[in-house]
Amino acid sequence: LVRIIADQPGLSAELVSLSATEMALLVFMYDDSPTSRAVADTLEAMRTSLGSIPFGAGIGSVVHSVEAIHHSYLEAVEAYKYSYIRGRDAIIRYEEISACRELLLLPQVEYDMLQNRVQAGKVGEVERWIDEMTFTLKSEPLSVEMVELIHLRITTVISQIVIEQKLQDLFPVFGINEKIKRRTLDETMAVLKQQAASIAQHINESRNDAHHEKIVFLKSFIVQHMAEDLSLDEVAGRVSLSANYVSTLFGSISGESFTEYLNRIRLEQAASLLVADRHLTVADIAASVGFRNSQYFCTRFKARFGIT
């Protein structure tokens, strides 16, 4: 690194090792109007020379005295915090992020929309919300602290859903923020996306199982009470659901509407009675399965079985 920088006109450098993974590069600039942009351009050019070795950097302001070097170093550290948003290999100048640090207003984030989509079990819409939020957080001039606050709030929303749905055994919430937080925003949001989508999928599947049981119950109820005047409203009331919703469930779970199912069960029972008891009249059989009009029964029977 030092050699490559020294090859640049008007530059020299000294490398200070801070840890096994972090270095401080002290760059000396012999120029009438030195700028941090020159250092950034040099580091970008070094990527080609270093080949496959990835690196990122934070760059402080140019200072004009030895005493001020530490101040520039602190700025570099602050700048590199933004690699959380821009990626591990980003080269970030302190001047670039100064405007972000001054922006204190929270952007408009519709957390309730995320909560509603997870609770509704809409996996695709949950994933789309997270993707759009990730794009917004990377596009807006936000401070890294603000971005971390937002994804912490998203984590809180997810935790609240888990607690409300009593899913802690499947999705533990203790220390969830530490488990989700990753090295970069993209990585953190990917984990959040996977977690939120998994919870939504579980809620959706659980709801389907519960609704399937209700439809099974209603089918049994219809068989036992087919001779009565059954309405969709009355049947839906048996499972405390709206008539429209029960109609939708019948279509999605049974592949036929409530009316279609009721008519089919009645006609199949009527056909069995016609075969089993030759002493019953057509009118008697029609009435026993819930048809009050014999002519309508005959019409439906012919449509169902192809014979009178």
Coordinates of C-alpha atoms in Angstrom, one line a residue:
L1 CA 0.0 0.0 0.0
V2 CA 2.7 2.4 1.0
R3 CA 4.7 1.7 -2.2
I4 CA 1.7 2.1 -4.4
I5 CA 0.8 5.5 -2.8
A6 CA 4.5 6.6 -3.0
D7 CA 4.3 6.0 -6.8
Q8 CA 1.7 8.7 -7.0
P9 CA 3.1 12.2 -7.5
G10 CA 3.0 14.5 -4.5
L11 CA 2.1 11.6 -2.1
S12 CA 3.8 9.5 0.5
A13 CA 2.4 7.3 3.3
E14 CA 3.1 5.5 6.5
L15 CA 1.1 2.4 7.6
V16 CA 0.1 1.9 11.2
S17 CA -1.4 -1.5 12.2
L18 CA -4.3 -1.1 14.6
S19 CA -5.5 -4.8 14.8
A20 CA -5.5 -8.0 12.8
T21 CA -8.1 -6.6 10.4
E22 CA -7.7 -2.8 10.6
M23 CA -5.0 -0.4 9.6
A24 CA -4.5 3.4 9.7
L25 CA -2.8 4.8 6.6
L26 CA -1.2 8.2 7.2
V27 CA -0.9 10.0 3.9
F28 CA 1.3 13.0 3.4
M29 CA 0.3 15.3 0.6
Y30 CA 2.8 17.7 -1.0
D31 CA 0.4 19.9 -2.9
D32 CA -0.7 23.5 -2.7
S33 CA -4.4 22.5 -2.4
P34 CA -4.5 19.0 -1.0
T35 CA -8.0 17.2 -0.8
S36 CA -9.3 14.0 0.6
R37 CA -10.6 13.3 -2.9
A38 CA -7.1 12.7 -4.1
V39 CA -6.6 10.0 -1.5
A40 CA -10.0 8.4 -2.4
D41 CA -9.0 8.3 -6.1
T42 CA -5.7 6.8 -5.3
L43 CA -7.3 4.0 -3.1
E44 CA -9.8 3.3 -5.9
A45 CA -7.0 3.0 -8.3
M46 CA -5.2 0.6 -6.0
R47 CA -8.0 -1.9 -6.3
T48 CA -6.7 -2.9 -9.7
S49 CA -3.2 -3.3 -8.4
L50 CA -4.2 -5.5 -5.4
G51 CA -6.3 -7.8 -7.6
S52 CA -8.6 -10.0 -5.5
I53 CA -7.8 -8.5 -2.1
P54 CA -10.9 -6.6 -1.0
F55 CA -10.7 -3.6 1.3
G56 CA -12.7 -0.6 2.4
A57 CA -11.7 2.7 3.9
G58 CA -12.9 5.8 5.8
I59 CA -11.0 9.0 5.0
G60 CA -10.8 12.0 7.3
S61 CA -10.3 15.6 6.4
V62 CA -6.9 17.0 5.3
V63 CA -5.2 18.6 8.2
H64 CA -2.2 20.9 8.3
S65 CA -0.4 20.0 11.5
V66 CA 0.8 17.0 13.4
E67 CA -1.4 17.8 16.3
A68 CA -4.6 17.6 14.2
I69 CA -3.8 14.2 12.7
H70 CA -5.8 12.5 15.5
H71 CA -8.8 14.6 14.7
S72 CA -8.6 13.4 11.0
Y73 CA -8.3 9.8 12.2
L74 CA -11.5 10.1 14.3
E75 CA -13.3 11.5 11.2
A76 CA -12.0 8.5 9.2
V77 CA -13.4 6.1 11.8
E78 CA -16.7 7.9 11.7
A79 CA -16.8 7.8 7.9
Y80 CA -16.1 4.1 7.8
K81 CA -19.1 3.4 10.0
Y82 CA -21.1 4.1 6.8
S83 CA -19.7 1.0 5.3
Y84 CA -22.6 -0.6 7.1
I85 CA -24.9 1.1 4.6
R86 CA -22.6 1.2 1.5
G87 CA -20.9 -2.1 1.9
R88 CA -17.7 -3.5 3.4
D89 CA -15.5 -2.5 0.4
A90 CA -16.7 1.1 0.3
I91 CA -14.3 4.0 0.3
I92 CA -16.0 6.8 2.2
R93 CA -14.8 10.4 2.8
Y94 CA -15.9 12.2 5.9
E95 CA -17.1 15.1 3.7
E96 CA -19.5 12.8 2.0
I97 CA -21.3 11.8 5.2
S98 CA -21.3 15.1 7.0
A99 CA -24.8 16.0 5.5
C100 CA -26.1 12.6 6.6
R101 CA -25.0 13.2 10.1
E102 CA -26.8 16.5 10.3
L103 CA -30.1 15.0 9.1
L104 CA -32.1 14.2 12.3
L105 CA -35.6 13.7 10.9
L106 CA -36.8 10.1 10.7
P107 CA -38.1 9.2 7.2
Q108 CA -41.8 8.1 6.9
V109 CA -41.7 4.3 7.6
E110 CA -45.0 2.4 7.5
Y111 CA -44.3 -0.1 10.2
D112 CA -48.0 -0.8 10.6
M113 CA -48.1 -2.0 6.9
L114 CA -45.4 -4.5 7.7
Q115 CA -47.2 -5.7 10.8
N116 CA -50.5 -6.1 8.9
R117 CA -48.8 -8.1 6.1
V118 CA -47.0 -10.4 8.5
Q119 CA -50.2 -11.0 10.6
A120 CA -52.2 -11.6 7.4
G121 CA -49.6 -14.3 6.3
K122 CA -48.8 -12.5 3.1
V123 CA -45.3 -13.7 2.5
G124 CA -44.7 -12.1 -0.9
E125 CA -45.9 -8.7 0.3
V126 CA -43.7 -9.0 3.4
E127 CA -40.7 -9.7 1.3
R128 CA -41.5 -6.8 -1.1
W129 CA -41.9 -4.4 1.9
I130 CA -38.4 -5.4 3.2
D131 CA -36.8 -5.1 -0.2
E132 CA -38.4 -1.6 -0.8
M133 CA -37.3 -0.5 2.7
T134 CA -33.7 -1.7 2.0
F135 CA -33.6 0.3 -1.2
T136 CA -34.9 3.4 0.6
L137 CA -32.4 3.2 3.4
K138 CA -29.6 2.9 1.0
S139 CA -30.9 5.7 -1.2
E140 CA -31.8 8.4 1.3
P141 CA -29.2 10.6 3.0
L142 CA -29.6 9.1 6.4
S143 CA -27.1 8.8 9.2
V144 CA -25.9 5.3 10.1
E145 CA -27.5 5.7 13.6
M146 CA -30.8 6.5 12.0
V147 CA -30.6 3.5 9.7
E148 CA -29.8 1.3 12.7
L149 CA -32.7 2.8 14.6
I150 CA -35.1 1.9 11.8
H151 CA -34.0 -1.7 11.5
L152 CA -34.2 -1.9 15.3
R153 CA -37.8 -0.7 15.1
I154 CA -38.5 -3.3 12.4
T155 CA -37.1 -6.0 14.7
T156 CA -39.3 -4.8 17.5
V157 CA -42.4 -5.0 15.2
I158 CA -41.5 -8.6 14.3
S159 CA -40.9 -9.4 18.0
Q160 CA -44.3 -8.0 19.0
I161 CA -46.0 -10.2 16.4
V162 CA -44.2 -13.3 17.7
I163 CA -45.3 -12.5 21.3
E164 CA -48.9 -11.7 20.3
Q165 CA -49.2 -14.9 18.3
K166 CA -47.4 -16.9 21.1
L167 CA -44.8 -18.2 18.7
Q168 CA -41.7 -17.7 21.0
D169 CA -40.9 -21.5 20.9
L170 CA -40.5 -21.3 17.1
F171 CA -39.2 -17.8 16.8
P172 CA -37.3 -16.9 20.0
V173 CA -37.2 -13.1 20.7
F174 CA -34.7 -13.0 23.5
G175 CA -31.6 -11.2 22.1
I176 CA -33.2 -11.1 18.7
N177 CA -31.5 -7.8 17.7
E178 CA -28.0 -9.2 18.4
K179 CA -28.9 -12.3 16.3
I180 CA -30.2 -10.3 13.4
K181 CA -27.6 -7.5 13.3
R182 CA -24.9 -8.2 10.6
R183 CA -21.9 -6.5 9.3
T184 CA -23.8 -4.5 6.6
L185 CA -27.3 -3.2 6.0
D186 CA -27.9 -5.6 3.1
E187 CA -27.0 -8.6 5.3
T188 CA -29.1 -7.4 8.2
M189 CA -32.1 -6.7 6.1
A190 CA -31.8 -10.1 4.4
V191 CA -32.0 -11.8 7.9
L192 CA -35.0 -9.6 8.8
K193 CA -36.6 -10.5 5.5
Q194 CA -36.1 -14.2 6.1
Q195 CA -37.4 -13.9 9.7
A196 CA -40.5 -11.9 8.8
A197 CA -41.3 -14.1 5.8
S198 CA -41.0 -17.3 7.9
I199 CA -43.3 -15.9 10.6
A200 CA -45.8 -14.8 7.9
Q201 CA -45.7 -18.3 6.3
H202 CA -46.2 -20.0 9.6
I203 CA -49.2 -17.8 10.4
N204 CA -50.7 -18.4 7.0
E205 CA -50.2 -22.2 7.2
S206 CA -51.6 -22.2 10.8
R207 CA -54.6 -20.2 9.7
N208 CA -55.2 -22.5 6.8
D209 CA -55.1 -25.5 9.1
A210 CA -57.6 -23.9 11.5
H211 CA -59.9 -22.9 8.7
H212 CA -59.6 -26.3 7.2
E213 CA -60.9 -27.7 10.5
K214 CA -63.8 -25.3 10.4
I215 CA -64.8 -26.3 6.9
V216 CA -64.7 -29.9 7.9
F217 CA -67.0 -29.1 10.8
L218 CA -69.4 -27.2 8.5
K219 CA -69.5 -30.0 6.0
S220 CA -70.4 -32.4 8.7
F221 CA -73.0 -30.0 10.0
I222 CA -74.5 -29.6 6.5
V223 CA -74.8 -33.4 6.1
Q224 CA -76.6 -33.7 9.4
H225 CA -79.0 -30.8 8.7
M226 CA -79.4 -30.9 4.9
A227 CA -83.2 -31.4 5.3
E228 CA -83.4 -28.0 7.0
D229 CA -83.5 -24.6 5.3
L230 CA -79.8 -23.9 5.5
S231 CA -78.5 -20.5 4.6
L232 CA -74.9 -19.3 4.2
D233 CA -75.4 -16.8 7.0
E234 CA -76.6 -19.5 9.4
V235 CA -73.8 -21.9 8.6
A236 CA -71.2 -19.2 8.9
G237 CA -72.5 -18.2 12.3
R238 CA -71.7 -21.8 13.5
V239 CA -68.0 -21.0 13.3
S240 CA -68.2 -17.3 14.0
L241 CA -67.1 -16.2 10.6
S242 CA -68.7 -13.9 8.0
A243 CA -70.8 -15.4 5.3
N244 CA -68.6 -13.9 2.6
Y245 CA -65.5 -15.3 4.2
V246 CA -67.0 -18.8 4.6
S247 CA -68.0 -18.7 0.9
T248 CA -64.4 -17.8 0.0
L249 CA -63.0 -20.6 2.2
F250 CA -65.3 -23.2 0.6
G251 CA -64.0 -22.1 -2.7
S252 CA -60.3 -22.2 -1.7
I253 CA -60.4 -25.4 0.4
S254 CA -63.1 -27.5 -1.2
G255 CA -62.9 -26.3 -4.8
E256 CA -66.6 -25.5 -4.9
S257 CA -68.9 -22.8 -3.4
F258 CA -71.1 -23.3 -0.4
T259 CA -74.2 -23.5 -2.6
E260 CA -72.5 -26.0 -5.0
Y261 CA -71.5 -28.2 -2.1
L262 CA -74.9 -28.1 -0.4
N263 CA -76.7 -29.0 -3.7
R264 CA -74.3 -31.8 -4.4
I265 CA -74.6 -33.4 -1.0
R266 CA -78.4 -33.1 -1.2
L267 CA -78.6 -34.7 -4.6
E268 CA -76.2 -37.5 -3.8
Q269 CA -78.3 -38.3 -0.7
A270 CA -81.4 -38.2 -2.8
A271 CA -79.9 -40.6 -5.3
S272 CA -79.0 -43.0 -2.5
L273 CA -82.6 -42.9 -1.1
L274 CA -84.1 -43.5 -4.6
V275 CA -82.1 -46.7 -4.8
A276 CA -82.5 -47.8 -1.2
D277 CA -86.2 -47.2 -0.6
R278 CA -88.6 -47.8 -3.5
H279 CA -91.6 -46.9 -1.4
L280 CA -90.7 -43.3 -1.0
T281 CA -92.1 -40.8 -3.5
V282 CA -89.9 -38.3 -5.4
A283 CA -91.6 -35.5 -3.4
D284 CA -90.8 -37.3 -0.1
I285 CA -87.2 -37.7 -1.0
A286 CA -86.9 -34.1 -2.2
A287 CA -88.3 -32.8 1.0
S288 CA -86.1 -35.2 3.1
V289 CA -82.9 -33.7 1.6
G290 CA -84.0 -30.1 1.8
F291 CA -85.7 -29.4 -1.5
R292 CA -89.1 -27.7 -0.9
N293 CA -90.0 -27.7 -4.6
S294 CA -90.2 -31.1 -6.4
Q295 CA -90.0 -29.6 -9.8
Y296 CA -86.8 -27.7 -8.9
F297 CA -85.4 -30.9 -7.4
C298 CA -86.1 -32.8 -10.6
T299 CA -84.4 -30.1 -12.7
R300 CA -81.3 -30.2 -10.4
F301 CA -81.2 -34.0 -10.4
K302 CA -81.3 -34.2 -14.2
A303 CA -78.5 -31.6 -14.4
R304 CA -76.4 -33.5 -11.9
F305 CA -76.8 -37.1 -13.0
G306 CA -78.0 -36.7 -16.6
I307 CA -81.2 -38.7 -16.0
T308 CA -84.6 -38.0 -14.5

